[in-house]
């Protein structure tokens, strides 16, 4: 039995051309969490939305977070005990970076302790929101494995990835690892 996958878009909610939206449309095992406001994110609201989404599933899911939602996962994991099977964190943004959105400041004090579940960070060589070096630092802090990809920008709709087959392959391998470890 395949683990459920919970998609966690970043600010703006990953529009129709984003790889997360492609995946959700084509895979019934994937669902999306739903905070009150995608464009004016508040950490408490997003944590509560993640609580609701995880609790609605019949088994602990794999979280697949993009951008701001990667920081959400770190905050949520530090404050909540709800079990999840693992997390794939794509395009982790640096809150100290010049282009980090002001409206996301409630996420900026990112917990540094290890995540309590297996995790994988996927970084692009030319992400304007977070460098590979920043992702390496977070990977060390969170106990995550890191995959550094060729230049793909912010790994979003603007990267023109469509269904992003490489990302699906990364997720499939991660799922196989998790399920092979008895999740």
mmCIF file of C-alpha atoms in Angstrom, residues 14 24 34 45-46 54 56 101 116 129 131 139-140 150 160 170 175:
data_model
loop_
_atom_site.group_PDB
_atom_site.id
_atom_site.type_symbol
_atom_site.label_atom_id
_atom_site.label_comp_id
_atom_site.label_asym_id
_atom_site.label_seq_id
_atom_site.Cartn_x
_atom_site.Cartn_y
_atom_site.Cartn_z
ATOM 1 C CA UNK A 14 1.302 26.746 -6.683
ATOM 2 C CA UNK A 24 -2.183 16.526 -7.804
ATOM 3 C CA UNK A 34 -5.283 24.490 2.443
ATOM 4 C CA UNK A 45 -2.738 29.463 10.260
ATOM 5 C CA UNK A 46 -0.482 27.364 8.038
ATOM 6 C CA UNK A 54 -2.408 15.294 8.231
ATOM 7 C CA UNK A 56 -7.608 13.796 7.767
ATOM 8 C CA UNK A 101 8.862 38.138 0.806
ATOM 9 C CA UNK A 116 11.871 13.921 13.669
ATOM 10 C CA UNK A 129 15.423 32.465 -3.027
ATOM 11 C CA UNK A 131 21.530 29.092 -2.455
ATOM 12 C CA UNK A 139 20.356 19.799 5.567
ATOM 13 C CA UNK A 140 23.015 19.509 8.283
ATOM 14 C CA UNK A 150 21.489 21.704 -12.176
ATOM 15 C CA UNK A 160 8.757 25.494 -17.041
ATOM 16 C CA UNK A 170 13.175 11.696 -6.655
ATOM 17 C CA UNK A 175 9.002 6.667 -1.023
#
